[in-house]
Amino acid sequence: MARGARAPPPRRGGGARPRPRPGAGETPPAPARAPAAGARTGFGVPGLAHPLLAPDEWNALTRPGGAGPLHWVVLDVADGPGVQPDPSCLEAAGRLRNAGVRVLGRLDSAYGLRDFGELVSDAHRFTDWYRTDGFFLDRCPADRAALPAVRRAVHALRTIHDGAHIVLGHGTHPHPGHADIADQLVTFSGPWSDYRWSQAAEWTVDHPPERFCHFVHGVPRPHLEEALRVARWQGAATVWFTDRTDRDSRVGPWEPLPGYWDEVVSRVGTGVSE
């Protein structure tokens, strides 16, 4: 699971340009977008380590009152569904579903280089073995030329699982045509040092916050409220903020829970900074 949990290198695109960094001590300028009324922030969990390696993390997600508003959790058994059903992952996915949380199977598109037949086969395994509620199409290509291939893939996934919740893991702002293909887009995946000065692409204002996700690692505890504010003003209702970083080559930043998990759950669950 470690390979699938790595954060892709931050990329820029889709008309989104980084803001100039202000001088020391200055606060970043507010984005031009006003927060949408009624949009509720919640968590999208992009890739915890295998349940055998991180049992406490998986248990925390189903702890009564201890996980906050979970929008969905990505299941990555072995860089995909694996070659046979995994009992530990079956149990973890079952607990989440019983708690009313969507479980999404991770499918690696390899930026459009993955064989279509392999992708479909993995989707069948996730559905048949783990009864996933949808799919997280990781490393999804973001340019305009990729639109036909991404449409084909999503159409096949919806054929396999009618009503599947599908998230495109671009990690950057894609061509706006991608917004019409899936339920949600990951428009930022990267470090806090980039996120705090980032800017949403102009076309995102035509869509509700429920359509967008932000994954940010290396967020210091004192900046949690600021991170939530950036997500709110950029119009992303599904987030994952962690103080873990990508400096450890053995463990990806998404694999453990944040060190301040209880605090961020409290902030999001009680509507702090909403």
PDB file of C-alpha atoms in Angstrom:
ATOM      1  CA  MET A   1       0.000   0.000   0.000  1.00  0.00           C
ATOM      2  CA  ALA A   2       2.927   2.333   0.583  1.00  0.00           C
ATOM      3  CA  ARG A   3       3.489   2.976  -3.130  1.00  0.00           C
ATOM      4  CA  GLY A   4      -0.131   3.968  -3.720  1.00  0.00           C
ATOM      5  CA  ALA A   5      -0.171   6.241  -0.687  1.00  0.00           C
ATOM      6  CA  ARG A   6       2.570   8.524  -1.894  1.00  0.00           C
ATOM      7  CA  ALA A   7       1.605  12.076  -2.726  1.00  0.00           C
ATOM      8  CA  PRO A   8       2.305  12.958  -6.360  1.00  0.00           C
ATOM      9  CA  PRO A   9       4.620  15.889  -6.955  1.00  0.00           C
ATOM     10  CA  PRO A  10       2.582  19.086  -6.828  1.00  0.00           C
ATOM     11  CA  ARG A  11       1.691  20.316 -10.289  1.00  0.00           C
ATOM     12  CA  ARG A  12       0.042  23.440 -11.545  1.00  0.00           C
ATOM     13  CA  GLY A  13      -2.468  23.670 -14.359  1.00  0.00           C
ATOM     14  CA  GLY A  14      -5.943  24.516 -15.566  1.00  0.00           C
ATOM     15  CA  GLY A  15      -5.327  28.248 -15.352  1.00  0.00           C
ATOM     16  CA  ALA A  16      -4.445  28.194 -11.643  1.00  0.00           C
ATOM     17  CA  ARG A  17      -1.428  30.347 -10.886  1.00  0.00           C
ATOM     18  CA  PRO A  18       0.416  30.589  -7.560  1.00  0.00           C
ATOM     19  CA  ARG A  19       0.047  33.836  -5.713  1.00  0.00           C
ATOM     20  CA  PRO A  20       3.093  35.944  -5.057  1.00  0.00           C
ATOM     21  CA  ARG A  21       4.466  35.125  -1.638  1.00  0.00           C
ATOM     22  CA  PRO A  22       4.154  38.083   0.727  1.00  0.00           C
ATOM     23  CA  GLY A  23       6.976  39.182   2.951  1.00  0.00           C
ATOM     24  CA  ALA A  24       7.754  37.608   6.284  1.00  0.00           C
ATOM     25  CA  GLY A  25       5.011  38.051   8.832  1.00  0.00           C
ATOM     26  CA  GLU A  26       2.356  38.927   6.278  1.00  0.00           C
ATOM     27  CA  THR A  27      -0.754  36.827   5.853  1.00  0.00           C
ATOM     28  CA  PRO A  28      -1.603  35.405   2.422  1.00  0.00           C
ATOM     29  CA  PRO A  29      -4.147  37.407   0.422  1.00  0.00           C
ATOM     30  CA  ALA A  30      -7.694  36.047   0.487  1.00  0.00           C
ATOM     31  CA  PRO A  31      -8.902  34.353  -2.684  1.00  0.00           C
ATOM     32  CA  ALA A  32     -11.560  36.174  -4.662  1.00  0.00           C
ATOM     33  CA  ARG A  33     -14.133  33.398  -4.117  1.00  0.00           C
ATOM     34  CA  ALA A  34     -16.716  33.818  -1.367  1.00  0.00           C
ATOM     35  CA  PRO A  35     -17.571  30.705   0.686  1.00  0.00           C
ATOM     36  CA  ALA A  36     -20.754  28.937  -0.309  1.00  0.00           C
ATOM     37  CA  ALA A  37     -23.547  28.898   2.236  1.00  0.00           C
ATOM     38  CA  GLY A  38     -24.350  25.487   3.646  1.00  0.00           C
ATOM     39  CA  ALA A  39     -21.216  23.743   2.364  1.00  0.00           C
ATOM     40  CA  ARG A  40     -20.030  21.354   5.064  1.00  0.00           C
ATOM     41  CA  THR A  41     -16.370  20.438   5.283  1.00  0.00           C
ATOM     42  CA  GLY A  42     -15.532  16.763   5.764  1.00  0.00           C
ATOM     43  CA  PHE A  43     -12.693  14.323   5.329  1.00  0.00           C
ATOM     44  CA  GLY A  44     -11.596  12.293   2.337  1.00  0.00           C
ATOM     45  CA  VAL A  45      -8.996   9.804   3.559  1.00  0.00           C
ATOM     46  CA  PRO A  46      -6.590   9.250   0.647  1.00  0.00           C
ATOM     47  CA  GLY A  47      -4.594   6.202   1.679  1.00  0.00           C
ATOM     48  CA  LEU A  48      -4.017   4.845   5.173  1.00  0.00           C
ATOM     49  CA  ALA A  49      -1.493   2.044   5.508  1.00  0.00           C
ATOM     50  CA  HIS A  50      -2.719  -1.557   5.435  1.00  0.00           C
ATOM     51  CA  PRO A  51      -4.952  -2.397   8.448  1.00  0.00           C
ATOM     52  CA  LEU A  52      -2.359  -4.882   9.735  1.00  0.00           C
ATOM     53  CA  LEU A  53       0.243  -2.105   9.785  1.00  0.00           C
ATOM     54  CA  ALA A  54      -2.056   0.635  11.075  1.00  0.00           C
ATOM     55  CA  PRO A  55      -4.851  -0.997  13.117  1.00  0.00           C
ATOM     56  CA  ASP A  56      -5.224   2.007  15.429  1.00  0.00           C
ATOM     57  CA  GLU A  57      -5.698   4.350  12.481  1.00  0.00           C
ATOM     58  CA  TRP A  58      -8.446   2.225  10.939  1.00  0.00           C
ATOM     59  CA  ASN A  59     -10.139   1.767  14.316  1.00  0.00           C
ATOM     60  CA  ALA A  60     -10.102   5.533  14.873  1.00  0.00           C
ATOM     61  CA  LEU A  61     -12.135   6.046  11.702  1.00  0.00           C
ATOM     62  CA  THR A  62     -15.041   4.063  13.136  1.00  0.00           C
ATOM     63  CA  ARG A  63     -14.727   5.204  16.758  1.00  0.00           C
ATOM     64  CA  PRO A  64     -18.118   6.586  17.882  1.00  0.00           C
ATOM     65  CA  GLY A  65     -17.934  10.362  17.694  1.00  0.00           C
ATOM     66  CA  GLY A  66     -14.204  10.202  17.038  1.00  0.00           C
ATOM     67  CA  ALA A  67     -13.904  10.422  13.269  1.00  0.00           C
ATOM     68  CA  GLY A  68     -15.859  13.548  12.466  1.00  0.00           C
ATOM     69  CA  PRO A  69     -17.676  13.882   9.145  1.00  0.00           C
ATOM     70  CA  LEU A  70     -16.067  11.286   6.883  1.00  0.00           C
ATOM     71  CA  HIS A  71     -17.037  11.721   3.247  1.00  0.00           C
ATOM     72  CA  TRP A  72     -15.117   8.648   2.116  1.00  0.00           C
ATOM     73  CA  VAL A  73     -12.072   6.469   2.731  1.00  0.00           C
ATOM     74  CA  VAL A  74      -9.803   5.087   0.008  1.00  0.00           C
ATOM     75  CA  LEU A  75      -8.999   1.371   0.242  1.00  0.00           C
ATOM     76  CA  ASP A  76      -5.666   0.337  -1.264  1.00  0.00           C
ATOM     77  CA  VAL A  77      -4.957  -3.320  -0.524  1.00  0.00           C
ATOM     78  CA  ALA A  78      -1.738  -3.862  -2.494  1.00  0.00           C
ATOM     79  CA  ASP A  79      -1.363  -1.042  -5.005  1.00  0.00           C
ATOM     80  CA  GLY A  80      -4.944  -1.873  -5.969  1.00  0.00           C
ATOM     81  CA  PRO A  81      -7.249  -4.725  -4.883  1.00  0.00           C
ATOM     82  CA  GLY A  82      -4.501  -7.365  -4.709  1.00  0.00           C
ATOM     83  CA  VAL A  83      -4.622 -10.829  -6.246  1.00  0.00           C
ATOM     84  CA  GLN A  84      -7.021 -12.339  -3.714  1.00  0.00           C
ATOM     85  CA  PRO A  85      -9.381 -11.083  -0.983  1.00  0.00           C
ATOM     86  CA  ASP A  86      -7.533  -9.765   2.053  1.00  0.00           C
ATOM     87  CA  PRO A  87      -9.308 -10.644   5.343  1.00  0.00           C
ATOM     88  CA  SER A  88      -8.011  -7.588   7.209  1.00  0.00           C
ATOM     89  CA  CYS A  89      -9.151  -5.229   4.470  1.00  0.00           C
ATOM     90  CA  LEU A  90     -12.505  -7.007   4.221  1.00  0.00           C
ATOM     91  CA  GLU A  91     -13.052  -6.397   7.928  1.00  0.00           C
ATOM     92  CA  ALA A  92     -11.910  -2.770   7.804  1.00  0.00           C
ATOM     93  CA  ALA A  93     -14.101  -1.980   4.792  1.00  0.00           C
ATOM     94  CA  GLY A  94     -17.077  -3.705   6.412  1.00  0.00           C
ATOM     95  CA  ARG A  95     -16.749  -1.649   9.594  1.00  0.00           C
ATOM     96  CA  LEU A  96     -16.681   1.568   7.594  1.00  0.00           C
ATOM     97  CA  ARG A  97     -19.722   0.624   5.525  1.00  0.00           C
ATOM     98  CA  ASN A  98     -21.607  -0.353   8.684  1.00  0.00           C
ATOM     99  CA  ALA A  99     -20.788   3.100  10.044  1.00  0.00           C
ATOM    100  CA  GLY A 100     -22.275   4.688   6.917  1.00  0.00           C
ATOM    101  CA  VAL A 101     -18.943   5.716   5.379  1.00  0.00           C
ATOM    102  CA  ARG A 102     -18.238   5.322   1.669  1.00  0.00           C
ATOM    103  CA  VAL A 103     -15.308   3.072   0.786  1.00  0.00           C
ATOM    104  CA  LEU A 104     -13.586   3.801  -2.533  1.00  0.00           C
ATOM    105  CA  GLY A 105     -11.262   1.347  -4.246  1.00  0.00           C
ATOM    106  CA  ARG A 106      -7.990   2.882  -5.411  1.00  0.00           C
ATOM    107  CA  LEU A 107      -7.314   2.476  -9.117  1.00  0.00           C
ATOM    108  CA  ASP A 108      -3.978   3.725 -10.423  1.00  0.00           C
ATOM    109  CA  SER A 109      -4.363   5.245 -13.887  1.00  0.00           C
ATOM    110  CA  ALA A 110      -0.609   6.029 -14.060  1.00  0.00           C
ATOM    111  CA  TYR A 111      -1.392   9.401 -15.690  1.00  0.00           C
ATOM    112  CA  GLY A 112      -3.230   7.661 -18.503  1.00  0.00           C
ATOM    113  CA  LEU A 113      -0.614   4.976 -19.179  1.00  0.00           C
ATOM    114  CA  ARG A 114      -2.428   2.153 -17.378  1.00  0.00           C
ATOM    115  CA  ASP A 115      -3.902  -0.567 -19.570  1.00  0.00           C
ATOM    116  CA  PHE A 116      -7.682  -0.134 -19.788  1.00  0.00           C
ATOM    117  CA  GLY A 117      -8.352  -3.853 -19.316  1.00  0.00           C
ATOM    118  CA  GLU A 118      -6.233  -3.956 -16.140  1.00  0.00           C
ATOM    119  CA  LEU A 119      -8.086  -0.958 -14.735  1.00  0.00           C
ATOM    120  CA  VAL A 120     -11.463  -2.575 -15.357  1.00  0.00           C
ATOM    121  CA  SER A 121     -10.280  -5.871 -13.887  1.00  0.00           C
ATOM    122  CA  ASP A 122      -9.167  -4.130 -10.691  1.00  0.00           C
ATOM    123  CA  ALA A 123     -12.525  -2.371 -10.470  1.00  0.00           C
ATOM    124  CA  HIS A 124     -14.349  -5.710 -10.698  1.00  0.00           C
ATOM    125  CA  ARG A 125     -12.197  -7.127  -7.896  1.00  0.00           C
ATOM    126  CA  PHE A 126     -12.865  -4.173  -5.609  1.00  0.00           C
ATOM    127  CA  THR A 127     -16.594  -4.486  -6.233  1.00  0.00           C
ATOM    128  CA  ASP A 128     -16.804  -8.274  -5.950  1.00  0.00           C
ATOM    129  CA  TRP A 129     -14.455  -8.724  -2.994  1.00  0.00           C
ATOM    130  CA  TYR A 130     -14.835  -5.565  -0.917  1.00  0.00           C
ATOM    131  CA  ARG A 131     -18.227  -4.213  -2.030  1.00  0.00           C
ATOM    132  CA  THR A 132     -16.733  -0.764  -2.475  1.00  0.00           C
ATOM    133  CA  ASP A 133     -19.070   2.189  -2.935  1.00  0.00           C
ATOM    134  CA  GLY A 134     -17.033   3.675  -5.736  1.00  0.00           C
ATOM    135  CA  PHE A 135     -13.537   4.331  -7.000  1.00  0.00           C
ATOM    136  CA  PHE A 136     -10.648   6.726  -6.523  1.00  0.00           C
ATOM    137  CA  LEU A 137      -8.904   7.105  -9.891  1.00  0.00           C
ATOM    138  CA  ASP A 138      -5.431   8.026  -8.685  1.00  0.00           C
ATOM    139  CA  ARG A 139      -2.805   9.776 -10.820  1.00  0.00           C
ATOM    140  CA  CYS A 140      -5.521  10.753 -13.260  1.00  0.00           C
ATOM    141  CA  PRO A 141      -4.320  12.708 -16.324  1.00  0.00           C
ATOM    142  CA  ALA A 142      -5.454  16.313 -16.212  1.00  0.00           C
ATOM    143  CA  ASP A 143      -5.095  17.741 -19.722  1.00  0.00           C
ATOM    144  CA  ARG A 144      -7.692  18.237 -22.406  1.00  0.00           C
ATOM    145  CA  ALA A 145      -6.288  15.460 -24.606  1.00  0.00           C
ATOM    146  CA  ALA A 146      -7.029  12.933 -21.856  1.00  0.00           C
ATOM    147  CA  LEU A 147     -10.758  13.702 -21.714  1.00  0.00           C
ATOM    148  CA  PRO A 148     -11.926  10.885 -24.062  1.00  0.00           C
ATOM    149  CA  ALA A 149      -9.889   8.254 -22.196  1.00  0.00           C
ATOM    150  CA  VAL A 150     -11.059   9.444 -18.788  1.00  0.00           C
ATOM    151  CA  ARG A 151     -14.690   9.501 -19.963  1.00  0.00           C
ATOM    152  CA  ARG A 152     -14.301   5.948 -21.261  1.00  0.00           C
ATOM    153  CA  ALA A 153     -12.816   4.769 -17.972  1.00  0.00           C
ATOM    154  CA  VAL A 154     -15.510   6.408 -15.834  1.00  0.00           C
ATOM    155  CA  HIS A 155     -18.274   5.053 -18.081  1.00  0.00           C
ATOM    156  CA  ALA A 156     -16.840   1.549 -17.624  1.00  0.00           C
ATOM    157  CA  LEU A 157     -16.657   2.022 -13.842  1.00  0.00           C
ATOM    158  CA  ARG A 158     -20.303   3.115 -13.685  1.00  0.00           C
ATOM    159  CA  THR A 159     -21.242   0.079 -15.778  1.00  0.00           C
ATOM    160  CA  ILE A 160     -19.487  -2.169 -13.261  1.00  0.00           C
ATOM    161  CA  HIS A 161     -21.037  -0.399 -10.281  1.00  0.00           C
ATOM    162  CA  ASP A 162     -24.233   1.527 -10.933  1.00  0.00           C
ATOM    163  CA  GLY A 163     -24.327   4.549  -8.654  1.00  0.00           C
ATOM    164  CA  ALA A 164     -20.596   4.426  -7.891  1.00  0.00           C
ATOM    165  CA  HIS A 165     -19.069   7.519  -6.311  1.00  0.00           C
ATOM    166  CA  ILE A 166     -16.067   8.402  -8.474  1.00  0.00           C
ATOM    167  CA  VAL A 167     -13.236  10.738  -7.511  1.00  0.00           C
ATOM    168  CA  LEU A 168     -10.591  11.788 -10.030  1.00  0.00           C
ATOM    169  CA  GLY A 169      -7.227  12.166  -8.325  1.00  0.00           C
ATOM    170  CA  HIS A 170      -5.603  14.800 -10.520  1.00  0.00           C
ATOM    171  CA  GLY A 171      -3.760  16.532  -7.708  1.00  0.00           C
ATOM    172  CA  THR A 172      -3.945  19.791  -9.673  1.00  0.00           C
ATOM    173  CA  HIS A 173      -6.585  21.814 -11.472  1.00  0.00           C
ATOM    174  CA  PRO A 174      -7.410  19.829 -14.608  1.00  0.00           C
ATOM    175  CA  HIS A 175      -8.975  21.019 -17.830  1.00  0.00           C
ATOM    176  CA  PRO A 176     -12.510  22.133 -16.859  1.00  0.00           C
ATOM    177  CA  GLY A 177     -14.040  19.420 -19.028  1.00  0.00           C
ATOM    178  CA  HIS A 178     -13.097  16.865 -16.365  1.00  0.00           C
ATOM    179  CA  ALA A 179     -15.619  18.385 -13.981  1.00  0.00           C
ATOM    180  CA  ASP A 180     -18.492  16.920 -16.023  1.00  0.00           C
ATOM    181  CA  ILE A 181     -17.124  13.385 -15.850  1.00  0.00           C
ATOM    182  CA  ALA A 182     -16.977  12.394 -12.176  1.00  0.00           C
ATOM    183  CA  ASP A 183     -18.509  13.218  -8.800  1.00  0.00           C
ATOM    184  CA  GLN A 184     -15.426  14.912  -7.336  1.00  0.00           C
ATOM    185  CA  LEU A 185     -12.005  16.158  -8.423  1.00  0.00           C
ATOM    186  CA  VAL A 186      -8.844  16.388  -6.330  1.00  0.00           C
ATOM    187  CA  THR A 187      -7.549  19.786  -7.417  1.00  0.00           C
ATOM    188  CA  PHE A 188      -4.683  20.015  -4.932  1.00  0.00           C
ATOM    189  CA  SER A 189      -2.358  17.359  -3.538  1.00  0.00           C
ATOM    190  CA  GLY A 190       0.917  18.530  -2.091  1.00  0.00           C
ATOM    191  CA  PRO A 191       2.716  20.347   0.726  1.00  0.00           C
ATOM    192  CA  TRP A 192       1.454  23.132   2.938  1.00  0.00           C
ATOM    193  CA  SER A 193       4.281  25.372   1.731  1.00  0.00           C
ATOM    194  CA  ASP A 194       2.577  25.421  -1.698  1.00  0.00           C
ATOM    195  CA  TYR A 195      -1.017  25.233  -0.528  1.00  0.00           C
ATOM    196  CA  ARG A 196      -1.037  28.332   1.626  1.00  0.00           C
ATOM    197  CA  TRP A 197      -0.160  30.494  -1.386  1.00  0.00           C
ATOM    198  CA  SER A 198      -2.235  28.570  -3.933  1.00  0.00           C
ATOM    199  CA  GLN A 199      -5.174  29.857  -5.926  1.00  0.00           C
ATOM    200  CA  ALA A 200      -8.204  28.093  -7.332  1.00  0.00           C
ATOM    201  CA  ALA A 201      -8.754  28.042 -11.071  1.00  0.00           C
ATOM    202  CA  GLU A 202     -11.410  30.530 -12.156  1.00  0.00           C
ATOM    203  CA  TRP A 203     -13.688  27.871 -13.669  1.00  0.00           C
ATOM    204  CA  THR A 204     -14.218  26.210 -10.274  1.00  0.00           C
ATOM    205  CA  VAL A 205     -16.594  28.987  -9.193  1.00  0.00           C
ATOM    206  CA  ASP A 206     -19.208  27.471 -11.512  1.00  0.00           C
ATOM    207  CA  HIS A 207     -19.363  24.335  -9.332  1.00  0.00           C
ATOM    208  CA  PRO A 208     -20.340  23.761  -5.684  1.00  0.00           C
ATOM    209  CA  PRO A 209     -17.648  23.029  -3.044  1.00  0.00           C
ATOM    210  CA  GLU A 210     -18.885  19.435  -2.761  1.00  0.00           C
ATOM    211  CA  ARG A 211     -17.213  18.770  -6.125  1.00  0.00           C
ATOM    212  CA  PHE A 212     -13.636  19.468  -4.991  1.00  0.00           C
ATOM    213  CA  CYS A 213     -11.059  17.861  -2.679  1.00  0.00           C
ATOM    214  CA  HIS A 214      -7.739  19.080  -1.287  1.00  0.00           C
ATOM    215  CA  PHE A 215      -5.011  16.855   0.208  1.00  0.00           C
ATOM    216  CA  VAL A 216      -2.301  18.751   2.077  1.00  0.00           C
ATOM    217  CA  HIS A 217       0.656  17.340   3.989  1.00  0.00           C
ATOM    218  CA  GLY A 218       3.108  19.087   6.283  1.00  0.00           C
ATOM    219  CA  VAL A 219       0.451  21.354   7.837  1.00  0.00           C
ATOM    220  CA  PRO A 220       1.760  22.567  11.226  1.00  0.00           C
ATOM    221  CA  ARG A 221      -0.704  22.368  14.099  1.00  0.00           C
ATOM    222  CA  PRO A 222      -0.802  26.176  14.587  1.00  0.00           C
ATOM    223  CA  HIS A 223      -1.880  26.573  10.934  1.00  0.00           C
ATOM    224  CA  LEU A 224      -4.845  24.178  10.968  1.00  0.00           C
ATOM    225  CA  GLU A 225      -7.395  26.961  11.118  1.00  0.00           C
ATOM    226  CA  GLU A 226      -5.653  28.784   8.280  1.00  0.00           C
ATOM    227  CA  ALA A 227      -5.666  25.600   6.168  1.00  0.00           C
ATOM    228  CA  LEU A 228      -9.390  25.132   6.747  1.00  0.00           C
ATOM    229  CA  ARG A 229      -9.949  28.752   5.788  1.00  0.00           C
ATOM    230  CA  VAL A 230      -8.009  28.322   2.520  1.00  0.00           C
ATOM    231  CA  ALA A 231     -10.099  25.271   1.616  1.00  0.00           C
ATOM    232  CA  ARG A 232     -13.297  27.112   2.419  1.00  0.00           C
ATOM    233  CA  TRP A 233     -12.432  30.162   0.351  1.00  0.00           C
ATOM    234  CA  GLN A 234     -11.174  28.084  -2.564  1.00  0.00           C
ATOM    235  CA  GLY A 235     -14.391  26.074  -2.506  1.00  0.00           C
ATOM    236  CA  ALA A 236     -13.237  22.575  -1.498  1.00  0.00           C
ATOM    237  CA  ALA A 237     -15.569  20.747   0.884  1.00  0.00           C
ATOM    238  CA  THR A 238     -13.586  17.499   1.125  1.00  0.00           C
ATOM    239  CA  VAL A 239     -10.146  17.816   2.714  1.00  0.00           C
ATOM    240  CA  TRP A 240      -7.310  15.866   4.260  1.00  0.00           C
ATOM    241  CA  PHE A 241      -4.793  17.848   6.293  1.00  0.00           C
ATOM    242  CA  THR A 242      -1.874  16.199   8.049  1.00  0.00           C
ATOM    243  CA  ASP A 243       1.337  17.196   9.778  1.00  0.00           C
ATOM    244  CA  ARG A 244       3.059  14.155   8.244  1.00  0.00           C
ATOM    245  CA  THR A 245       5.479  14.934   5.428  1.00  0.00           C
ATOM    246  CA  ASP A 246       6.904  13.226   2.359  1.00  0.00           C
ATOM    247  CA  ARG A 247      10.454  13.268   3.709  1.00  0.00           C
ATOM    248  CA  ASP A 248      10.337   9.679   4.971  1.00  0.00           C
ATOM    249  CA  SER A 249      10.845   7.382   1.978  1.00  0.00           C
ATOM    250  CA  ARG A 250       9.471   4.411   3.948  1.00  0.00           C
ATOM    251  CA  VAL A 251       6.114   5.908   4.899  1.00  0.00           C
ATOM    252  CA  GLY A 252       3.945   8.123   2.723  1.00  0.00           C
ATOM    253  CA  PRO A 253       2.400  11.246   4.270  1.00  0.00           C
ATOM    254  CA  TRP A 254      -1.130   9.837   3.960  1.00  0.00           C
ATOM    255  CA  GLU A 255      -0.423   6.455   5.599  1.00  0.00           C
ATOM    256  CA  PRO A 256      -0.591   7.468   9.297  1.00  0.00           C
ATOM    257  CA  LEU A 257      -3.295   9.618  10.834  1.00  0.00           C
ATOM    258  CA  PRO A 258      -2.310  13.222  11.535  1.00  0.00           C
ATOM    259  CA  GLY A 259      -0.597  13.725  14.886  1.00  0.00           C
ATOM    260  CA  TYR A 260      -3.373  16.190  15.754  1.00  0.00           C
ATOM    261  CA  TRP A 261      -6.217  13.930  14.543  1.00  0.00           C
ATOM    262  CA  ASP A 262      -8.503  14.556  17.529  1.00  0.00           C
ATOM    263  CA  GLU A 263      -8.049  18.306  17.197  1.00  0.00           C
ATOM    264  CA  VAL A 264      -8.809  18.473  13.474  1.00  0.00           C
ATOM    265  CA  VAL A 265     -11.823  16.196  13.986  1.00  0.00           C
ATOM    266  CA  SER A 266     -13.072  18.568  16.678  1.00  0.00           C
ATOM    267  CA  ARG A 267     -12.569  21.621  14.462  1.00  0.00           C
ATOM    268  CA  VAL A 268     -14.312  20.141  11.442  1.00  0.00           C
ATOM    269  CA  GLY A 269     -16.980  18.273  13.390  1.00  0.00           C
ATOM    270  CA  THR A 270     -18.065  21.350  15.315  1.00  0.00           C
ATOM    271  CA  GLY A 271     -17.886  23.645  12.308  1.00  0.00           C
ATOM    272  CA  VAL A 272     -14.869  25.668  13.455  1.00  0.00           C
ATOM    273  CA  SER A 273     -13.814  28.007  10.652  1.00  0.00           C
ATOM    274  CA  GLU A 274     -16.926  27.073   8.685  1.00  0.00           C
TER     275      GLU A 274
END
